[in-house]
Amino acid sequence: MLIGIPRETRPGETRVAATPETVKKYAASGKHSIVVEAGAGMLASYPDADYEAAGARIVDAATALSADLVLKVRGPTADETGKLKSGAILIGNLNPFDAAAIESYAKAGVTGFALEWLPRISRAQSMDVLSSQANIAGYKAVIMAAFEYGKFMPMLMTAAGTVKAARVLIMGVGVAGLQAIATAKRLGAVIEASDVRPSVKDQVESLGGKWMDVPYANDEEKQIAEGVGGYARPMPPEWMARQAGIVHERCKAMDIVITTALIPGRPAPKLIKAETVAAMKPGAVIVDLAIEQGGNVEGAELNKVVVKNGVKIVGIPNLAATLATDASALYARNVLNFLALSLNAKTGDFAVPKDDEIIIATLVCESGQVVAKK
Ligand code: NAD
């Protein structure tokens, strides 16, 4: 089998779906040939020579994209899709909520696996690309906030006087939010955090953060807040209004706010209203990690740092790509672990276990058809 690793071509995408480390493992059985597009790992600091040393051949884009098994970070563009071979297997962040893109992969005759739809079961944890990349984004959000913030994060006692620790609010405590809490804590900030899912309170407190509670008015609200499969569901407008009121008051005291709230397949919930931004302290910084899904913060702009009443709002997308080397290393291992369901590293035998729940959940197109999901 020919395994292809093309260079990512979407704007700002620096990651690569296989590293020399994982290429070596794909090549180990001697049964498969690996082709890597020239420069595929360059922006992630993996030179072509390292891929060659690991057993790959360096090729052009068309050769990498027309392999039997194509490993991608992002779903192929229209141009890339045109180069895929009918009958090939395509693995990556295929953006399964983009029906037109999935339709185009189906039309190209490929069998597509969207890694965003990995089920949140313990067996799939080592393959979970959303987690590995969100972890990086949560870390980098804090570093970006520290960069934009005109004061220290930790409390300092100096001969020239005392400097107060920064107060940081984290909204949305999934994988990114937890890492943001841990990173801000290491920098010495005082942390508050909030999420719609009540199960997160203990995790926040165990990391040394204070839980910002938004009470539930009734059992129905509480049940919706539990979410499904580890993901949040949209909350009723009454709860959102209650949350906005509490957030408004707490934000007045905050130096840094990091928002990470997402609901799969929907626009990001708006958690910080324009009037809340207007009520914040000048010099405060907000980092909106949900910017690609429309943002959690009113006034945030994609690809920009905007200043409103002295408050900086950072809307830089795809923060994982700003740590391209580690992001690629973790992503590539996620892909390797996903492929281990089908590819026996020692013997090189390849067979997709079609009845495996991980395969069923991630399969988005096959035999020219889009695979419908419940
Ligand atoms: P996510 O990126 O989908 O969302 C980020 C956070 O935003 C979530 O915690 C969500 O509850 C929160 N949110 C949504 N609407 C909100 C609102 N209105 N106000 C405040 N917060 C809001 O989530 P994620 O990071 O992918 O992780 C979700 C959960 O799944 C986590 O608890 C994580 O530990 C768990 N998880 C489990 C596995 C596994 O068992 N295999 C793998 C990965 C993640």
Short mmCIF file of C-alpha atoms and ligand atoms in Angstrom, two decimals:
data_model
loop_
_atom_site.label_atom_id
_atom_site.label_comp_id
_atom_site.label_asym_id
_atom_site.label_seq_id
_atom_site.Cartn_x
_atom_site.Cartn_y
_atom_site.Cartn_z
CA MET A 1 0.00 0.00 0.00
CA LEU A 2 1.16 3.52 -0.79
CA ILE A 3 0.73 5.94 2.15
CA GLY A 4 0.76 9.64 1.16
CA ILE A 5 1.49 12.65 3.34
CA PRO A 6 0.74 15.85 1.40
CA ARG A 7 1.78 19.33 2.48
CA GLU A 8 -1.14 21.21 4.04
CA THR A 9 -2.23 24.11 1.85
CA ARG A 10 -4.97 25.92 3.83
CA PRO A 11 -3.92 29.45 4.85
CA GLY A 12 -2.10 29.51 8.19
CA GLU A 13 -1.87 25.72 8.44
CA THR A 14 1.61 24.78 9.56
CA ARG A 15 1.01 21.24 10.83
CA VAL A 16 1.68 17.95 9.11
CA ALA A 17 -0.17 14.63 9.55
CA ALA A 18 2.90 12.41 9.93
CA THR A 19 6.30 13.03 11.47
CA PRO A 20 9.54 11.12 10.86
CA GLU A 21 8.71 9.20 14.07
CA THR A 22 5.36 7.91 12.76
CA VAL A 23 6.65 7.41 9.21
CA LYS A 24 9.26 5.05 10.62
CA LYS A 25 6.48 3.01 12.24
CA TYR A 26 4.39 2.88 9.03
CA ALA A 27 7.48 1.73 7.14
CA ALA A 28 8.56 -0.84 9.77
CA SER A 29 6.84 -3.90 8.28
CA GLY A 30 8.44 -3.30 4.88
CA LYS A 31 5.04 -3.93 3.25
CA HIS A 32 4.12 -0.28 2.65
CA SER A 33 5.74 2.60 0.81
CA ILE A 34 5.49 6.07 2.29
CA VAL A 35 5.54 9.17 0.12
CA VAL A 36 5.88 12.65 1.63
CA GLU A 37 5.36 15.81 -0.38
CA ALA A 38 8.50 17.95 -0.50
CA GLY A 39 8.37 20.51 2.30
CA ALA A 40 5.34 18.89 4.01
CA GLY A 41 6.97 19.13 7.43
CA MET A 42 8.99 22.27 6.83
CA LEU A 43 6.76 24.70 8.80
CA ALA A 44 6.68 22.22 11.68
CA SER A 45 10.49 21.89 11.64
CA TYR A 46 10.56 18.37 10.21
CA PRO A 47 12.96 18.51 7.23
CA ASP A 48 12.56 16.29 4.15
CA ALA A 49 15.87 14.60 5.00
CA ASP A 50 14.44 13.31 8.31
CA TYR A 51 11.46 11.77 6.49
CA GLU A 52 13.85 10.14 4.02
CA ALA A 53 15.95 8.79 6.88
CA ALA A 54 12.75 7.34 8.37
CA GLY A 55 12.04 5.44 5.16
CA ALA A 56 9.90 7.82 3.07
CA ARG A 57 10.34 8.99 -0.50
CA ILE A 58 10.01 12.73 -1.16
CA VAL A 59 7.55 13.40 -3.99
CA ASP A 60 5.37 16.11 -5.55
CA ALA A 61 1.84 17.05 -4.38
CA ALA A 62 0.03 14.98 -7.01
CA THR A 63 1.91 11.81 -6.04
CA ALA A 64 1.30 12.27 -2.28
CA LEU A 65 -2.41 13.02 -2.85
CA SER A 66 -2.97 10.07 -5.20
CA ALA A 67 -1.74 7.45 -2.67
CA ASP A 68 -3.92 4.53 -1.47
CA LEU A 69 -4.05 5.98 2.01
CA VAL A 70 -3.83 9.78 2.41
CA LEU A 71 -3.10 11.31 5.82
CA LYS A 72 -4.13 14.95 6.24
CA VAL A 73 -4.44 17.49 9.03
CA ARG A 74 -7.25 19.47 7.37
CA GLY A 75 -9.81 18.28 4.86
CA PRO A 76 -8.57 18.54 1.27
CA THR A 77 -9.39 21.72 -0.66
CA ALA A 78 -11.26 21.43 -3.99
CA ASP A 79 -7.94 21.43 -5.80
CA GLU A 80 -6.50 18.69 -3.56
CA THR A 81 -9.71 16.64 -3.81
CA GLY A 82 -9.31 16.60 -7.59
CA LYS A 83 -6.01 14.76 -7.14
CA LEU A 84 -7.34 12.01 -4.82
CA LYS A 85 -7.61 8.51 -6.27
CA SER A 86 -11.00 6.80 -6.39
CA GLY A 87 -10.97 3.97 -3.83
CA ALA A 88 -8.37 5.67 -1.63
CA ILE A 89 -8.73 6.05 2.15
CA LEU A 90 -8.60 9.62 3.48
CA ILE A 91 -8.01 10.39 7.17
CA GLY A 92 -7.99 13.83 8.80
CA ASN A 93 -9.99 16.68 10.30
CA LEU A 94 -12.47 16.48 7.43
CA ASN A 95 -14.88 18.99 9.02
CA PRO A 96 -17.90 16.64 9.03
CA PHE A 97 -20.38 19.49 9.58
CA ASP A 98 -19.40 20.90 6.18
CA ALA A 99 -21.86 18.88 4.09
CA ALA A 100 -20.57 20.23 0.76
CA ALA A 101 -16.99 19.18 1.55
CA ILE A 102 -18.01 15.66 2.60
CA GLU A 103 -20.16 15.38 -0.53
CA SER A 104 -17.12 16.32 -2.63
CA TYR A 105 -15.00 13.61 -0.96
CA ALA A 106 -17.78 11.08 -1.58
CA LYS A 107 -17.93 12.15 -5.25
CA ALA A 108 -14.16 11.65 -5.50
CA GLY A 109 -14.81 8.02 -4.54
CA VAL A 110 -12.72 8.02 -1.37
CA THR A 111 -13.47 6.37 1.96
CA GLY A 112 -13.23 9.25 4.42
CA PHE A 113 -12.68 9.17 8.18
CA ALA A 114 -13.30 12.44 10.06
CA LEU A 115 -11.27 12.34 13.25
CA GLU A 116 -13.43 15.06 14.87
CA TRP A 117 -16.08 12.38 15.32
CA LEU A 118 -13.99 9.99 17.39
CA PRO A 119 -16.21 8.81 20.23
CA ARG A 120 -15.19 9.97 23.71
CA ILE A 121 -14.50 6.51 25.06
CA SER A 122 -11.31 5.55 26.85
CA ARG A 123 -10.11 3.32 23.98
CA ALA A 124 -10.19 6.35 21.64
CA GLN A 125 -8.34 8.74 23.95
CA SER A 126 -4.96 8.10 22.31
CA MET A 127 -6.52 9.01 18.93
CA ASP A 128 -8.40 12.10 20.09
CA VAL A 129 -7.19 14.91 17.86
CA LEU A 130 -9.62 17.45 19.33
CA SER A 131 -8.09 16.86 22.76
CA SER A 132 -4.45 16.89 21.69
CA GLN A 133 -4.88 20.12 19.75
CA ALA A 134 -7.21 21.84 22.25
CA ASN A 135 -4.64 21.18 24.96
CA ILE A 136 -2.10 23.15 22.93
CA ALA A 137 -4.58 25.94 22.15
CA GLY A 138 -5.42 26.33 25.86
CA TYR A 139 -1.73 26.69 26.72
CA LYS A 140 -1.04 29.14 23.90
CA ALA A 141 -4.12 31.25 24.74
CA VAL A 142 -2.58 32.04 28.12
CA ILE A 143 0.82 32.79 26.59
CA MET A 144 -0.86 35.13 24.08
CA ALA A 145 -2.83 36.83 26.84
CA ALA A 146 0.39 37.33 28.84
CA PHE A 147 2.02 38.79 25.73
CA GLU A 148 -0.82 41.29 25.15
CA TYR A 149 -1.22 42.16 28.85
CA GLY A 150 0.66 45.22 30.06
CA LYS A 151 1.27 43.89 33.57
CA PHE A 152 2.79 40.92 35.38
CA MET A 153 0.82 37.71 35.82
CA PRO A 154 2.28 36.73 39.24
CA MET A 155 2.17 38.67 42.47
CA LEU A 156 5.57 40.27 43.10
CA MET A 157 6.99 41.92 46.17
CA THR A 158 9.81 44.21 45.12
CA ALA A 159 11.79 47.01 46.73
CA ALA A 160 9.75 49.39 44.56
CA GLY A 161 6.47 48.03 45.90
CA THR A 162 4.06 45.16 45.46
CA VAL A 163 2.56 44.06 42.15
CA LYS A 164 -0.82 42.33 42.31
CA ALA A 165 -1.38 38.95 40.66
CA ALA A 166 -3.52 38.99 37.51
CA ARG A 167 -7.11 37.80 37.89
CA VAL A 168 -7.98 35.37 35.11
CA LEU A 169 -11.42 34.04 34.16
CA ILE A 170 -11.67 30.91 32.02
CA MET A 171 -15.06 30.39 30.36
CA GLY A 172 -15.60 26.83 29.11
CA VAL A 173 -13.57 24.19 30.92
CA GLY A 174 -13.11 21.38 28.42
CA VAL A 175 -9.63 20.26 27.39
CA ALA A 176 -8.50 23.77 26.33
CA GLY A 177 -9.97 25.43 29.40
CA LEU A 178 -8.32 22.98 31.81
CA GLN A 179 -4.93 23.53 30.19
CA ALA A 180 -5.53 27.31 30.30
CA ILE A 181 -6.21 27.07 34.04
CA ALA A 182 -3.07 24.98 34.61
CA THR A 183 -0.89 27.32 32.53
CA ALA A 184 -2.24 30.54 34.10
CA LYS A 185 -1.78 28.98 37.55
CA ARG A 186 1.87 28.20 36.77
CA LEU A 187 2.33 31.86 35.83
CA GLY A 188 0.97 32.85 39.22
CA ALA A 189 -2.48 34.18 38.27
CA VAL A 190 -5.59 34.00 40.49
CA ILE A 191 -8.17 31.97 38.60
CA GLU A 192 -11.92 31.68 38.30
CA ALA A 193 -13.59 29.35 35.83
CA SER A 194 -17.04 28.43 34.65
CA ASP A 195 -18.74 25.87 32.43
CA VAL A 196 -22.26 24.82 31.65
CA ARG A 197 -21.49 21.22 32.66
CA PRO A 198 -21.67 20.82 36.46
CA SER A 199 -19.24 17.85 36.46
CA VAL A 200 -16.38 20.26 35.74
CA LYS A 201 -16.51 22.06 39.11
CA ASP A 202 -14.29 19.48 40.88
CA GLN A 203 -11.71 19.60 38.07
CA VAL A 204 -11.50 23.41 38.32
CA GLU A 205 -11.04 23.27 42.09
CA SER A 206 -8.43 20.50 41.89
CA LEU A 207 -6.35 22.77 39.63
CA GLY A 208 -6.56 25.59 42.19
CA GLY A 209 -9.25 27.64 40.44
CA LYS A 210 -12.42 29.08 41.97
CA TRP A 211 -15.70 27.83 40.47
CA MET A 212 -17.93 30.58 39.08
CA ASP A 213 -21.36 29.16 39.68
CA VAL A 214 -24.36 29.84 37.43
CA PRO A 215 -27.30 28.23 39.27
CA TYR A 216 -29.91 26.08 37.50
CA ALA A 217 -33.51 27.23 37.93
CA ASN A 218 -34.98 23.72 37.54
CA ASP A 219 -34.18 20.04 36.84
CA GLU A 220 -34.69 20.48 33.10
CA GLU A 221 -31.93 23.09 32.92
CA LYS A 222 -29.65 20.84 34.97
CA GLN A 223 -30.31 17.90 32.67
CA ILE A 224 -29.53 19.90 29.52
CA ALA A 225 -26.37 21.17 31.21
CA GLU A 226 -25.05 17.60 31.69
CA GLY A 227 -24.51 17.50 27.88
CA VAL A 228 -24.13 14.36 25.79
CA GLY A 229 -21.02 12.27 25.27
CA GLY A 230 -18.81 14.81 27.06
CA TYR A 231 -20.07 17.69 24.88
CA ALA A 232 -22.27 20.61 25.89
CA ARG A 233 -25.76 21.25 24.51
CA PRO A 234 -27.28 24.68 23.87
CA MET A 235 -28.70 26.05 27.13
CA PRO A 236 -32.15 27.69 27.41
CA PRO A 237 -32.15 31.48 26.92
CA GLU A 238 -33.11 32.02 30.60
CA TRP A 239 -29.93 30.26 31.79
CA MET A 240 -27.82 32.11 29.22
CA ALA A 241 -29.26 35.43 30.49
CA ARG A 242 -28.48 34.45 34.10
CA GLN A 243 -24.96 33.47 33.05
CA ALA A 244 -24.49 36.78 31.17
CA GLY A 245 -25.46 38.73 34.31
CA ILE A 246 -22.95 36.87 36.51
CA VAL A 247 -20.25 37.06 33.83
CA HIS A 248 -20.84 40.80 33.48
CA GLU A 249 -20.25 41.39 37.20
CA ARG A 250 -17.18 39.07 37.44
CA CYS A 251 -15.58 40.45 34.26
CA LYS A 252 -15.40 43.93 35.83
CA ALA A 253 -12.78 42.52 38.23
CA MET A 254 -10.84 40.50 35.62
CA ASP A 255 -7.51 41.29 33.98
CA ILE A 256 -7.62 38.39 31.52
CA VAL A 257 -10.55 36.37 30.18
CA ILE A 258 -10.09 33.25 28.04
CA THR A 259 -13.17 31.81 26.38
CA THR A 260 -13.23 28.29 24.94
CA ALA A 261 -16.96 27.42 24.88
CA LEU A 262 -18.09 25.25 22.00
CA ILE A 263 -21.16 23.23 21.07
CA PRO A 264 -20.47 20.70 18.29
CA GLY A 265 -22.03 21.60 14.94
CA ARG A 266 -23.37 24.96 16.12
CA PRO A 267 -22.12 28.52 16.27
CA ALA A 268 -20.20 29.18 19.49
CA PRO A 269 -22.43 30.53 22.29
CA LYS A 270 -22.00 34.27 22.93
CA LEU A 271 -20.82 34.51 26.52
CA ILE A 272 -19.37 38.01 26.72
CA LYS A 273 -21.64 40.80 25.54
CA ALA A 274 -20.39 44.10 24.12
CA GLU A 275 -21.63 45.91 27.23
CA THR A 276 -19.55 43.56 29.39
CA VAL A 277 -16.43 44.34 27.35
CA ALA A 278 -17.27 48.04 27.78
CA ALA A 279 -17.48 47.56 31.57
CA MET A 280 -14.08 45.85 31.84
CA LYS A 281 -10.88 47.52 33.06
CA PRO A 282 -8.72 49.27 30.45
CA GLY A 283 -5.71 47.06 29.75
CA ALA A 284 -7.72 43.86 30.22
CA VAL A 285 -7.20 41.15 27.60
CA ILE A 286 -9.74 38.67 26.23
CA VAL A 287 -8.63 35.68 24.15
CA ASP A 288 -11.51 34.13 22.18
CA LEU A 289 -10.55 30.55 21.34
CA ALA A 290 -13.96 29.91 19.76
CA ILE A 291 -13.37 32.55 17.08
CA GLU A 292 -13.49 30.06 14.18
CA GLN A 293 -17.01 29.01 15.22
CA GLY A 294 -18.16 32.65 15.36
CA GLY A 295 -16.61 33.51 18.72
CA ASN A 296 -17.79 33.68 22.35
CA VAL A 297 -17.15 37.40 22.57
CA GLU A 298 -19.15 40.18 20.91
CA GLY A 299 -16.79 42.36 18.90
CA ALA A 300 -14.08 39.69 18.45
CA GLU A 301 -12.76 39.58 14.88
CA LEU A 302 -11.19 36.63 13.09
CA ASN A 303 -7.43 36.95 12.62
CA LYS A 304 -7.26 40.23 14.53
CA VAL A 305 -6.46 41.76 17.89
CA VAL A 306 -9.04 44.53 18.29
CA VAL A 307 -9.14 47.14 21.06
CA LYS A 308 -12.52 48.20 22.49
CA ASN A 309 -12.52 50.85 25.24
CA GLY A 310 -8.94 49.89 26.07
CA VAL A 311 -9.75 46.15 26.25
CA LYS A 312 -7.85 43.95 23.80
CA ILE A 313 -9.81 41.12 22.19
CA VAL A 314 -7.62 38.47 20.55
CA GLY A 315 -9.31 36.57 17.71
CA ILE A 316 -6.40 34.54 16.34
CA PRO A 317 -7.63 31.15 15.02
CA ASN A 318 -5.97 27.74 15.01
CA LEU A 319 -3.62 28.37 17.92
CA ALA A 320 -2.42 24.75 17.78
CA ALA A 321 -0.77 25.63 14.45
CA THR A 322 1.37 28.21 16.26
CA LEU A 323 3.10 25.33 18.09
CA ALA A 324 3.48 23.37 14.89
CA THR A 325 6.20 20.96 15.98
CA ASP A 326 4.48 19.60 19.08
CA ALA A 327 1.02 19.93 17.53
CA SER A 328 2.16 17.79 14.58
CA ALA A 329 3.94 15.28 16.82
CA LEU A 330 0.79 14.72 18.89
CA TYR A 331 -1.56 14.79 15.89
CA ALA A 332 0.64 12.32 14.00
CA ARG A 333 0.57 9.94 16.98
CA ASN A 334 -3.22 10.29 17.16
CA VAL A 335 -3.41 9.26 13.49
CA LEU A 336 -0.97 6.39 14.04
CA ASN A 337 -3.13 5.12 16.94
CA PHE A 338 -6.29 5.44 14.83
CA LEU A 339 -4.65 3.52 12.00
CA ALA A 340 -3.54 0.82 14.42
CA LEU A 341 -7.18 -0.37 14.36
CA SER A 342 -6.65 -1.34 10.71
CA LEU A 343 -2.90 -1.58 10.23
CA ASN A 344 -0.81 -4.19 12.02
CA ALA A 345 2.55 -2.45 12.52
CA LYS A 346 4.53 -5.71 12.73
CA THR A 347 3.03 -7.74 9.88
CA GLY A 348 1.85 -4.77 7.78
CA ASP A 349 -1.55 -6.43 7.28
CA PHE A 350 -4.28 -3.89 6.57
CA ALA A 351 -7.99 -4.51 7.14
CA VAL A 352 -10.54 -1.94 8.33
CA PRO A 353 -12.64 -3.44 11.18
CA LYS A 354 -15.99 -2.19 9.90
CA ASP A 355 -17.92 -3.20 13.02
CA ASP A 356 -15.65 -1.25 15.39
CA GLU A 357 -17.57 1.64 16.99
CA ILE A 358 -14.62 3.98 16.39
CA ILE A 359 -14.63 3.19 12.66
CA ILE A 360 -18.43 3.48 12.48
CA ALA A 361 -18.40 6.87 14.25
CA THR A 362 -15.71 8.44 12.09
CA LEU A 363 -16.68 7.06 8.66
CA VAL A 364 -18.20 9.95 6.67
CA CYS A 365 -18.17 8.68 3.09
CA GLU A 366 -17.70 5.38 1.27
CA SER A 367 -18.32 3.95 -2.20
CA GLY A 368 -19.30 7.35 -3.59
CA GLN A 369 -21.90 7.96 -0.88
CA VAL A 370 -22.04 10.20 2.18
CA VAL A 371 -22.60 8.02 5.26
CA ALA A 372 -25.65 9.34 7.10
CA LYS A 373 -25.32 9.76 10.88
CA LYS A 374 -28.09 9.47 13.49
P1 NAD B 1 -15.55 21.52 23.64
O1 NAD B 1 -14.31 22.02 22.99
O2 NAD B 1 -16.63 20.96 22.80
O3 NAD B 1 -16.18 22.72 24.50
C1 NAD B 1 -15.39 23.45 25.42
C2 NAD B 1 -16.17 23.66 26.70
O4 NAD B 1 -17.17 24.67 26.50
C3 NAD B 1 -16.91 22.43 27.21
O5 NAD B 1 -16.45 22.09 28.50
C4 NAD B 1 -18.37 22.87 27.20
O6 NAD B 1 -19.12 22.28 28.25
C5 NAD B 1 -18.22 24.37 27.37
N1 NAD B 1 -19.43 25.17 27.07
C6 NAD B 1 -20.32 25.03 26.05
N2 NAD B 1 -21.30 25.96 26.15
C7 NAD B 1 -21.01 26.72 27.24
C8 NAD B 1 -21.63 27.84 27.86
N3 NAD B 1 -22.75 28.39 27.40
N4 NAD B 1 -21.05 28.35 28.97
C9 NAD B 1 -19.91 27.82 29.48
N5 NAD B 1 -19.28 26.77 28.94
C10 NAD B 1 -19.82 26.23 27.84
O7 NAD B 1 -15.18 20.47 24.78
P2 NAD B 1 -13.90 19.53 24.87
O8 NAD B 1 -12.74 20.29 25.33
O9 NAD B 1 -13.77 18.83 23.58
O10 NAD B 1 -14.23 18.48 26.03
C11 NAD B 1 -15.49 18.23 26.57
C12 NAD B 1 -15.35 17.11 27.63
O11 NAD B 1 -15.05 15.85 27.05
C13 NAD B 1 -14.27 17.36 28.66
O12 NAD B 1 -14.81 17.15 29.93
C14 NAD B 1 -13.22 16.35 28.36
O13 NAD B 1 -12.49 15.98 29.51
C15 NAD B 1 -14.03 15.22 27.81
N6 NAD B 1 -13.22 14.35 26.93
C16 NAD B 1 -13.30 13.00 27.08
C17 NAD B 1 -12.53 12.17 26.26
C18 NAD B 1 -12.57 10.65 26.38
O14 NAD B 1 -13.05 10.16 27.40
N7 NAD B 1 -12.10 9.93 25.38
C19 NAD B 1 -11.73 12.72 25.27
C20 NAD B 1 -11.70 14.11 25.13
C21 NAD B 1 -12.46 14.91 25.97
#
